[in-house]
Amino acid sequence: MLQIAIIGYGGMGTYHVELINASDRVRVKGIFDIDEARGKAAKERGLYVYRSYQEVLADPDIAAVLIATPNDVHKKLAIRALEAGKHVISEKPVTITTTEFQEILETAAKADRTFMVHQNRRWDEDFLTIKRLKQEKLIGDVFHLESRVQGANGIPGDWRHKLAQGGGMVLDWGVHLLDQLLFMEDSRIESVYATLSYVLGDEVDDGFTALIRFESGLTAHIEVGTTNFIKLPRWYVRGTAGNAVIEDWDLSGRMIVPTYLEGIEAPKPIQAGVGLTKTMAPPSEEATAEKALPEPLQNKTSFYNNFANVVLDGQEAIVKNEEVMRVMKLIEAIFTSARENRVVTEIDE
Ligand code: NAD
């Protein structure tokens, strides 16, 4: 059993405890939080509460720390832990910039310790459904996909409103959606064009859109919103032989595919607005068929067990640092594109 201490016992730190303790190879020994009230809450839950970060790092029982603090302190805490000989799990976004992440990677290499980022949404069933559909060409070759999360509750909490703390939605939900995209499309990124929204008047973005083009021909529209009272589907995917939609987290959705039957009657023109159209009329009934979405791909190894397998047995990490770096480079390109109102290239070398 790998013993771990959670650093930052807020929303996510609290959430990790049960999941870690349900894994086969990792256990939470205790937590450290600069806020005493959070320490009290952890104590009531029966967790050991460290009085300082130094105390965590000096504890020989602790093999690793899991950093679940606001984004601006990930780097500092990670480097201290690695230099003290601990392995590290960091919450996403790993850091605010690629330069900071590079510093962590160099420290991890020097200390010969494992550093892994919690990109947990690679395990989301909606994502694993789309990944299968694309991989198995169930709607032909996917040439365009739209991946969105939209809420109407604004930016939550305190530090997420602050630029210096790595707030904003690109660094929050954006990281997940971009990680999922790059995890299922390894073709070179040709370009990105992005816009950020500031509807709420914060100093950080409260949402964004990014159009990403890959060398393979795939285009992806990635969007996060926090002021959307009317939501669009979670996924909308177009392939050369059909379309797929996933409406929401409950995996409601469908695929519509052409039947390729011979002798199908041409669609009849319809009245559309003040004109007639045949182009935009619904296809004749026999021309298309509705199909159920496939079962999600299985991703059986939990993130925590995989981390333990990497640390204890030298196995391959499910979340690789070079993949995380690619996402961080894309994020920097999104900020540049939005700031300078231009298409950004040269993201992948
Ligand atoms: P939060 O504000 O609820 O909790 C952060 C906690 O860290 C607070 O209790 C705070 O007192 C503590 N803290 C701040 N500085 C500290 C320091 N130097 N040392 C120790 N403790 C410190 O925030 P949150 O929503 O839990 O987010 C924390 C991290 O988790 C962020 O990086 C966020 O992006 C990430 N997160 C990930 C997911 C996911 O699905 N992977 C979901 C939510 C949040």
GROMACS .gro file of C-alpha atoms and ligand atoms in nm:
model
  393
    1MET     CA    1   0.000   0.000   0.000
    2LEU     CA    2   0.126   0.339  -0.100
    3GLN     CA    3   0.057   0.594   0.173
    4ILE     CA    4  -0.040   0.936   0.054
    5ALA     CA    5  -0.106   1.281   0.204
    6ILE     CA    6  -0.355   1.518   0.047
    7ILE     CA    7  -0.243   1.879   0.030
    8GLY     CA    8  -0.543   2.114   0.015
    9TYR     CA    9  -0.854   1.964   0.170
   10GLY     CA   10  -1.113   2.171  -0.017
   11GLY     CA   11  -1.375   2.050  -0.263
   12MET     CA   12  -1.147   1.823  -0.464
   13GLY     CA   13  -0.918   1.716  -0.179
   14THR     CA   14  -1.223   1.595   0.013
   15TYR     CA   15  -1.354   1.411  -0.295
   16HIS     CA   16  -1.026   1.224  -0.344
   17VAL     CA   17  -1.026   1.054  -0.002
   18GLU     CA   18  -1.300   0.800  -0.063
   19LEU     CA   19  -1.186   0.723  -0.415
   20ILE     CA   20  -0.827   0.666  -0.305
   21ASN     CA   21  -0.930   0.446  -0.013
   22ALA     CA   22  -1.149   0.240  -0.248
   23SER     CA   23  -0.846   0.167  -0.467
   24ASP     CA   24  -0.635  -0.148  -0.419
   25ARG     CA   25  -0.292   0.000  -0.372
   26VAL     CA   26  -0.316   0.351  -0.225
   27ARG     CA   27  -0.435   0.482   0.113
   28VAL     CA   28  -0.475   0.833   0.253
   29LYS     CA   29  -0.278   0.877   0.575
   30GLY     CA   30  -0.357   1.241   0.633
   31ILE     CA   31  -0.403   1.588   0.497
   32PHE     CA   32  -0.251   1.934   0.520
   33ASP     CA   33  -0.443   2.255   0.457
   34ILE     CA   34  -0.342   2.610   0.545
   35ASP     CA   35  -0.701   2.672   0.654
   36GLU     CA   36  -0.751   2.538   1.010
   37ALA     CA   37  -1.124   2.488   0.955
   38ARG     CA   38  -1.043   2.239   0.679
   39GLY     CA   39  -0.809   2.057   0.919
   40LYS     CA   40  -1.092   2.033   1.169
   41ALA     CA   41  -1.324   1.886   0.906
   42ALA     CA   42  -1.060   1.626   0.815
   43LYS     CA   43  -1.007   1.535   1.181
   44GLU     CA   44  -1.379   1.477   1.225
   45ARG     CA   45  -1.355   1.233   0.937
   46GLY     CA   46  -1.082   1.043   1.118
   47LEU     CA   47  -0.792   1.164   0.907
   48TYR     CA   48  -0.453   1.258   1.049
   49VAL     CA   49  -0.400   1.633   1.017
   50TYR     CA   50  -0.045   1.756   0.961
   51ARG     CA   51   0.042   2.091   1.114
   52SER     CA   52   0.277   2.196   0.835
   53TYR     CA   53   0.387   2.094   0.488
   54GLN     CA   54   0.730   2.033   0.634
   55GLU     CA   55   0.579   1.775   0.869
   56VAL     CA   56   0.424   1.592   0.571
   57LEU     CA   57   0.753   1.587   0.383
   58ALA     CA   58   0.941   1.464   0.691
   59ASP     CA   59   0.703   1.170   0.745
   60PRO     CA   60   0.880   0.852   0.627
   61ASP     CA   61   0.542   0.671   0.593
   62ILE     CA   62   0.438   0.910   0.318
   63ALA     CA   63   0.546   0.794  -0.025
   64ALA     CA   64   0.352   1.054  -0.220
   65VAL     CA   65   0.154   1.375  -0.194
   66LEU     CA   66  -0.157   1.467  -0.389
   67ILE     CA   67  -0.175   1.841  -0.453
   68ALA     CA   68  -0.533   1.974  -0.460
   69THR     CA   69  -0.474   2.341  -0.389
   70PRO     CA   70  -0.555   2.643  -0.609
   71ASN     CA   71  -0.360   2.631  -0.935
   72ASP     CA   72  -0.097   2.895  -0.855
   73VAL     CA   73   0.065   2.689  -0.578
   74HIS     CA   74   0.086   2.353  -0.759
   75LYS     CA   75   0.439   2.418  -0.882
   76LYS     CA   76   0.588   2.532  -0.553
   77LEU     CA   77   0.439   2.240  -0.359
   78ALA     CA   78   0.531   1.984  -0.626
   79ILE     CA   79   0.894   2.092  -0.643
   80ARG     CA   80   0.934   2.085  -0.265
   81ALA     CA   81   0.785   1.736  -0.246
   82LEU     CA   82   0.999   1.598  -0.529
   83GLU     CA   83   1.313   1.746  -0.371
   84ALA     CA   84   1.215   1.578  -0.044
   85GLY     CA   85   1.202   1.243  -0.225
   86LYS     CA   86   0.822   1.211  -0.250
   87HIS     CA   87   0.627   1.107  -0.558
   88VAL     CA   88   0.358   1.354  -0.663
   89ILE     CA   89   0.007   1.357  -0.803
   90SER     CA   90  -0.103   1.703  -0.908
   91GLU     CA   91  -0.453   1.820  -0.977
   92LYS     CA   92  -0.520   1.975  -1.314
   93PRO     CA   93  -0.428   2.219  -1.456
   94VAL     CA   94  -0.078   2.104  -1.372
   95THR     CA   95   0.048   2.465  -1.366
   96ILE     CA   96  -0.051   2.796  -1.518
   97THR     CA   97   0.226   2.799  -1.781
   98THR     CA   98   0.437   2.547  -1.974
   99THR     CA   99   0.755   2.699  -1.827
  100GLU     CA  100   0.642   2.614  -1.475
  101PHE     CA  101   0.553   2.261  -1.583
  102GLN     CA  102   0.895   2.220  -1.744
  103GLU     CA  103   1.058   2.314  -1.411
  104ILE     CA  104   0.859   2.043  -1.236
  105LEU     CA  105   0.956   1.785  -1.498
  106GLU     CA  106   1.325   1.870  -1.461
  107THR     CA  107   1.302   1.842  -1.083
  108ALA     CA  108   1.121   1.507  -1.107
  109ALA     CA  109   1.385   1.373  -1.345
  110LYS     CA  110   1.668   1.488  -1.117
  111ALA     CA  111   1.500   1.339  -0.808
  112ASP     CA  112   1.401   1.023  -0.999
  113ARG     CA  113   1.045   1.048  -0.864
  114THR     CA  114   0.709   0.995  -1.037
  115PHE     CA  115   0.500   1.300  -1.121
  116MET     CA  116   0.150   1.241  -1.258
  117VAL     CA  117  -0.140   1.473  -1.330
  118HIS     CA  118  -0.497   1.383  -1.235
  119GLN     CA  119  -0.665   1.400  -1.578
  120ASN     CA  120  -0.963   1.206  -1.446
  121ARG     CA  121  -1.203   1.288  -1.728
  122ARG     CA  122  -1.030   1.032  -1.947
  123TRP     CA  123  -1.253   0.793  -1.751
  124ASP     CA  124  -1.580   0.975  -1.828
  125GLU     CA  125  -1.831   0.745  -1.997
  126ASP     CA  126  -1.957   1.008  -2.243
  127PHE     CA  127  -1.598   1.057  -2.361
  128LEU     CA  128  -1.530   0.681  -2.377
  129THR     CA  129  -1.845   0.640  -2.589
  130ILE     CA  130  -1.725   0.899  -2.841
  131LYS     CA  131  -1.374   0.751  -2.837
  132ARG     CA  132  -1.514   0.408  -2.928
  133LEU     CA  133  -1.745   0.548  -3.194
  134LYS     CA  134  -1.450   0.727  -3.355
  135GLN     CA  135  -1.205   0.438  -3.318
  136GLU     CA  136  -1.450   0.179  -3.459
  137LYS     CA  137  -1.571   0.416  -3.734
  138LEU     CA  138  -1.935   0.362  -3.640
  139ILE     CA  139  -2.030   0.677  -3.831
  140GLY     CA  140  -1.745   0.645  -4.080
  141ASP     CA  141  -1.439   0.867  -4.044
  142VAL     CA  142  -1.504   1.143  -3.793
  143PHE     CA  143  -1.410   1.472  -3.959
  144HIS     CA  144  -1.571   1.719  -3.716
  145LEU     CA  145  -1.663   1.707  -3.351
  146GLU     CA  146  -1.805   1.953  -3.103
  147SER     CA  147  -1.742   1.905  -2.731
  148ARG     CA  148  -1.916   2.142  -2.494
  149VAL     CA  149  -1.992   2.194  -2.128
  150GLN     CA  150  -2.229   2.476  -2.049
  151GLY     CA  151  -2.366   2.593  -1.716
  152ALA     CA  152  -2.560   2.896  -1.600
  153ASN     CA  153  -2.409   2.944  -1.254
  154GLY     CA  154  -2.113   3.168  -1.335
  155ILE     CA  155  -1.761   3.096  -1.207
  156PRO     CA  156  -1.773   2.913  -0.872
  157GLY     CA  157  -1.573   2.990  -0.555
  158ASP     CA  158  -1.313   3.256  -0.484
  159TRP     CA  159  -0.971   3.188  -0.637
  160ARG     CA  160  -1.123   3.080  -0.972
  161HIS     CA  161  -1.205   3.450  -1.032
  162LYS     CA  162  -0.840   3.556  -1.001
  163LEU     CA  163  -0.589   3.568  -1.284
  164ALA     CA  164  -0.287   3.534  -1.054
  165GLN     CA  165  -0.429   3.214  -0.906
  166GLY     CA  166  -0.491   3.052  -1.245
  167GLY     CA  167  -0.863   3.117  -1.246
  168GLY     CA  168  -1.094   3.118  -1.548
  169MET     CA  169  -1.260   2.846  -1.750
  170VAL     CA  170  -0.984   2.765  -1.998
  171LEU     CA  171  -0.772   2.646  -1.704
  172ASP     CA  172  -1.069   2.484  -1.535
  173TRP     CA  173  -1.300   2.282  -1.762
  174GLY     CA  174  -1.100   2.367  -2.072
  175VAL     CA  175  -0.813   2.149  -1.954
  176HIS     CA  176  -1.044   1.846  -1.934
  177LEU     CA  177  -1.204   1.890  -2.276
  178LEU     CA  178  -0.872   1.956  -2.447
  179ASP     CA  179  -0.710   1.660  -2.273
  180GLN     CA  180  -0.992   1.433  -2.392
  181LEU     CA  181  -0.958   1.564  -2.747
  182LEU     CA  182  -0.583   1.510  -2.768
  183PHE     CA  183  -0.614   1.171  -2.597
  184MET     CA  184  -0.830   1.047  -2.885
  185GLU     CA  185  -0.664   1.233  -3.174
  186ASP     CA  186  -0.288   1.202  -3.195
  187SER     CA  187  -0.257   1.375  -3.532
  188ARG     CA  188  -0.044   1.692  -3.539
  189ILE     CA  189  -0.232   2.011  -3.445
  190GLU     CA  190  -0.220   2.248  -3.741
  191SER     CA  191  -0.385   2.551  -3.587
  192VAL     CA  192  -0.623   2.696  -3.331
  193TYR     CA  193  -0.848   2.999  -3.331
  194ALA     CA  194  -1.010   3.092  -2.999
  195THR     CA  195  -1.230   3.351  -2.834
  196LEU     CA  196  -1.269   3.408  -2.459
  197SER     CA  197  -1.586   3.545  -2.299
  198TYR     CA  198  -1.605   3.800  -2.017
  199VAL     CA  199  -1.982   3.823  -1.975
  200LEU     CA  200  -1.955   3.841  -1.595
  201GLY     CA  201  -1.695   4.117  -1.592
  202ASP     CA  202  -1.429   3.912  -1.413
  203GLU     CA  203  -1.058   3.955  -1.485
  204VAL     CA  204  -1.056   3.590  -1.601
  205ASP     CA  205  -1.250   3.424  -1.882
  206ASP     CA  206  -1.592   3.286  -1.788
  207GLY     CA  207  -1.595   3.069  -2.101
  208PHE     CA  208  -1.427   3.018  -2.435
  209THR     CA  209  -1.455   2.865  -2.780
  210ALA     CA  210  -1.167   2.709  -2.971
  211LEU     CA  211  -1.161   2.573  -3.324
  212ILE     CA  212  -0.875   2.329  -3.358
  213ARG     CA  213  -0.758   2.184  -3.690
  214PHE     CA  214  -0.553   1.866  -3.711
  215GLU     CA  215  -0.330   1.745  -3.994
  216SER     CA  216  -0.561   1.440  -4.024
  217GLY     CA  217  -0.838   1.673  -4.146
  218LEU     CA  218  -1.033   1.658  -3.818
  219THR     CA  219  -1.171   1.986  -3.689
  220ALA     CA  220  -1.286   2.021  -3.329
  221HIS     CA  221  -1.496   2.292  -3.173
  222ILE     CA  222  -1.435   2.302  -2.798
  223GLU     CA  223  -1.655   2.524  -2.585
  224VAL     CA  224  -1.706   2.603  -2.218
  225GLY     CA  225  -1.968   2.843  -2.088
  226THR     CA  226  -2.090   2.950  -1.746
  227THR     CA  227  -2.365   3.187  -1.859
  228ASN     CA  228  -2.562   2.949  -2.082
  229PHE     CA  229  -2.927   2.932  -1.979
  230ILE     CA  230  -2.998   2.721  -2.285
  231LYS     CA  231  -2.751   2.434  -2.322
  232LEU     CA  232  -2.632   2.269  -2.642
  233PRO     CA  233  -2.555   1.894  -2.642
  234ARG     CA  234  -2.241   1.768  -2.463
  235TRP     CA  235  -2.115   1.608  -2.791
  236TYR     CA  236  -2.209   1.654  -3.157
  237VAL     CA  237  -2.003   1.444  -3.396
  238ARG     CA  238  -2.004   1.419  -3.775
  239GLY     CA  239  -1.856   1.132  -3.970
  240THR     CA  240  -1.845   1.043  -4.337
  241ALA     CA  241  -2.128   0.790  -4.272
  242GLY     CA  242  -2.350   0.954  -4.013
  243ASN     CA  243  -2.382   1.181  -3.712
  244ALA     CA  244  -2.389   1.120  -3.338
  245VAL     CA  245  -2.509   1.323  -3.047
  246ILE     CA  246  -2.473   1.283  -2.671
  247GLU     CA  247  -2.708   1.522  -2.499
  248ASP     CA  248  -2.588   1.508  -2.140
  249TRP     CA  249  -2.401   1.323  -1.861
  250ASP     CA  250  -2.674   1.055  -1.857
  251LEU     CA  251  -2.547   0.942  -2.201
  252SER     CA  252  -2.882   1.012  -2.366
  253GLY     CA  253  -2.818   1.039  -2.738
  254ARG     CA  254  -2.820   0.857  -3.071
  255MET     CA  255  -2.653   0.798  -3.401
  256ILE     CA  256  -2.822   0.864  -3.734
  257VAL     CA  257  -2.671   0.683  -4.031
  258PRO     CA  258  -2.761   0.670  -4.399
  259THR     CA  259  -2.920   0.342  -4.516
  260TYR     CA  260  -2.779   0.362  -4.870
  261LEU     CA  261  -3.097   0.189  -4.994
  262GLU     CA  262  -3.161   0.210  -5.365
  263GLY     CA  263  -3.461   0.384  -5.519
  264ILE     CA  264  -3.526   0.618  -5.227
  265GLU     CA  265  -3.763   0.897  -5.314
  266ALA     CA  266  -3.607   1.243  -5.321
  267PRO     CA  267  -3.718   1.462  -5.028
  268LYS     CA  268  -4.013   1.686  -5.104
  269PRO     CA  269  -3.958   2.062  -5.092
  270ILE     CA  270  -4.079   2.224  -4.771
  271GLN     CA  271  -4.189   2.573  -4.689
  272ALA     CA  272  -3.906   2.733  -4.490
  273GLY     CA  273  -3.962   3.087  -4.373
  274VAL     CA  274  -4.074   3.282  -4.675
  275GLY     CA  275  -3.925   3.040  -4.927
  276LEU     CA  276  -3.923   2.680  -5.046
  277THR     CA  277  -3.632   2.441  -4.996
  278LYS     CA  278  -3.550   2.088  -5.097
  279THR     CA  279  -3.189   2.108  -4.973
  280MET     CA  280  -3.294   2.162  -4.613
  281ALA     CA  281  -3.603   1.937  -4.616
  282PRO     CA  282  -3.587   1.632  -4.384
  283PRO     CA  283  -3.458   1.322  -4.568
  284SER     CA  284  -3.716   1.062  -4.672
  285GLU     CA  285  -3.786   0.814  -4.395
  286GLU     CA  286  -3.609   0.519  -4.560
  287ALA     CA  287  -3.295   0.723  -4.626
  288THR     CA  288  -3.168   0.717  -4.267
  289ALA     CA  289  -3.174   0.486  -3.965
  290GLU     CA  290  -3.140   0.566  -3.597
  291LYS     CA  291  -2.900   0.355  -3.392
  292ALA     CA  292  -2.821   0.335  -3.023
  293LEU     CA  293  -2.486   0.468  -2.908
  294PRO     CA  294  -2.222   0.202  -2.842
  295GLU     CA  295  -2.122   0.099  -2.491
  296PRO     CA  296  -1.834   0.313  -2.361
  297LEU     CA  297  -1.483   0.171  -2.398
  298GLN     CA  298  -1.363   0.005  -2.078
  299ASN     CA  299  -1.089   0.183  -1.887
  300LYS     CA  300  -1.052  -0.061  -1.601
  301THR     CA  301  -0.742   0.055  -1.416
  302SER     CA  302  -0.825   0.336  -1.176
  303PHE     CA  303  -0.606   0.644  -1.185
  304TYR     CA  304  -0.477   0.575  -0.831
  305ASN     CA  305  -0.394   0.208  -0.896
  306ASN     CA  306  -0.213   0.311  -1.212
  307PHE     CA  307  -0.014   0.567  -1.012
  308ALA     CA  308   0.085   0.295  -0.763
  309ASN     CA  309   0.175   0.059  -1.048
  310VAL     CA  310   0.402   0.326  -1.195
  311VAL     CA  311   0.570   0.403  -0.861
  312LEU     CA  312   0.601   0.049  -0.727
  313ASP     CA  313   0.637  -0.162  -1.043
  314GLY     CA  314   0.765   0.082  -1.306
  315GLN     CA  315   0.455   0.033  -1.522
  316GLU     CA  316   0.347   0.281  -1.789
  317ALA     CA  317   0.150   0.585  -1.673
  318ILE     CA  318  -0.200   0.624  -1.814
  319VAL     CA  319  -0.156   1.000  -1.802
  320LYS     CA  320   0.182   1.080  -1.952
  321ASN     CA  321   0.362   1.406  -1.884
  322GLU     CA  322   0.430   1.465  -2.254
  323GLU     CA  323   0.053   1.446  -2.316
  324VAL     CA  324  -0.009   1.698  -2.040
  325MET     CA  325   0.258   1.927  -2.188
  326ARG     CA  326   0.083   1.910  -2.528
  327VAL     CA  327  -0.244   2.020  -2.365
  328MET     CA  328  -0.064   2.304  -2.186
  329LYS     CA  329   0.089   2.422  -2.515
  330LEU     CA  330  -0.254   2.420  -2.675
  331ILE     CA  331  -0.389   2.622  -2.383
  332GLU     CA  332  -0.116   2.883  -2.428
  333ALA     CA  333  -0.202   2.896  -2.798
  334ILE     CA  334  -0.571   2.950  -2.708
  335PHE     CA  335  -0.480   3.247  -2.487
  336THR     CA  336  -0.254   3.392  -2.758
  337SER     CA  337  -0.517   3.345  -3.029
  338ALA     CA  338  -0.789   3.515  -2.824
  339ARG     CA  339  -0.563   3.801  -2.713
  340GLU     CA  340  -0.427   3.875  -3.061
  341ASN     CA  341  -0.740   3.773  -3.256
  342ARG     CA  342  -0.548   3.545  -3.489
  343VAL     CA  343  -0.500   3.184  -3.588
  344VAL     CA  344  -0.207   3.029  -3.401
  345THR     CA  345   0.007   2.754  -3.560
  346GLU     CA  346   0.325   2.577  -3.452
  347ILE     CA  347   0.173   2.420  -3.143
  348ASP     CA  348   0.310   2.072  -3.208
  349GLU     CA  349   0.672   2.072  -3.315
  350NAD     P1  350  -1.098   2.465  -0.308
  350NAD     O1  351  -1.085   2.612  -0.298
  350NAD     O2  352  -1.229   2.401  -0.275
  350NAD     O3  353  -0.988   2.396  -0.215
  350NAD     C1  354  -0.854   2.433  -0.215
  350NAD     C2  355  -0.798   2.409  -0.073
  350NAD     O4  356  -0.657   2.430  -0.077
  350NAD     C3  357  -0.854   2.506   0.031
  350NAD     O5  358  -0.906   2.434   0.141
  350NAD     C4  359  -0.733   2.592   0.071
  350NAD     O6  360  -0.735   2.633   0.206
  350NAD     C5  361  -0.619   2.497   0.043
  350NAD     N1  362  -0.488   2.561   0.022
  350NAD     C6  363  -0.460   2.676  -0.045
  350NAD     N2  364  -0.327   2.698  -0.048
  350NAD     C7  365  -0.269   2.594   0.020
  350NAD     C8  366  -0.135   2.561   0.050
  350NAD     N3  367  -0.033   2.638   0.012
  350NAD     N4  368  -0.112   2.448   0.122
  350NAD     C9  369  -0.215   2.370   0.163
  350NAD     N5  370  -0.345   2.397   0.137
  350NAD    C10  371  -0.372   2.507   0.064
  350NAD     O7  372  -1.054   2.427  -0.456
  350NAD     P2  373  -1.091   2.293  -0.535
  350NAD     O8  374  -1.213   2.314  -0.613
  350NAD     O9  375  -1.082   2.177  -0.444
  350NAD    O10  376  -0.970   2.288  -0.640
  350NAD    C11  377  -0.842   2.246  -0.599
  350NAD    C12  378  -0.766   2.193  -0.720
  350NAD    O11  379  -0.835   2.080  -0.771
  350NAD    C13  380  -0.754   2.291  -0.835
  350NAD    O12  381  -0.630   2.276  -0.896
  350NAD    C14  382  -0.865   2.250  -0.930
  350NAD    O13  383  -0.840   2.284  -1.064
  350NAD    C15  384  -0.866   2.100  -0.909
  350NAD     N6  385  -0.996   2.036  -0.938
  350NAD    C16  386  -0.996   1.926  -1.016
  350NAD    C17  387  -1.114   1.863  -1.047
  350NAD    C18  388  -1.111   1.739  -1.132
  350NAD    O14  389  -1.216   1.691  -1.173
  350NAD     N7  390  -0.994   1.683  -1.157
  350NAD    C19  391  -1.236   1.912  -0.996
  350NAD    C20  392  -1.233   2.024  -0.913
  350NAD    C21  393  -1.110   2.086  -0.884
   0.00000   0.00000   0.00000
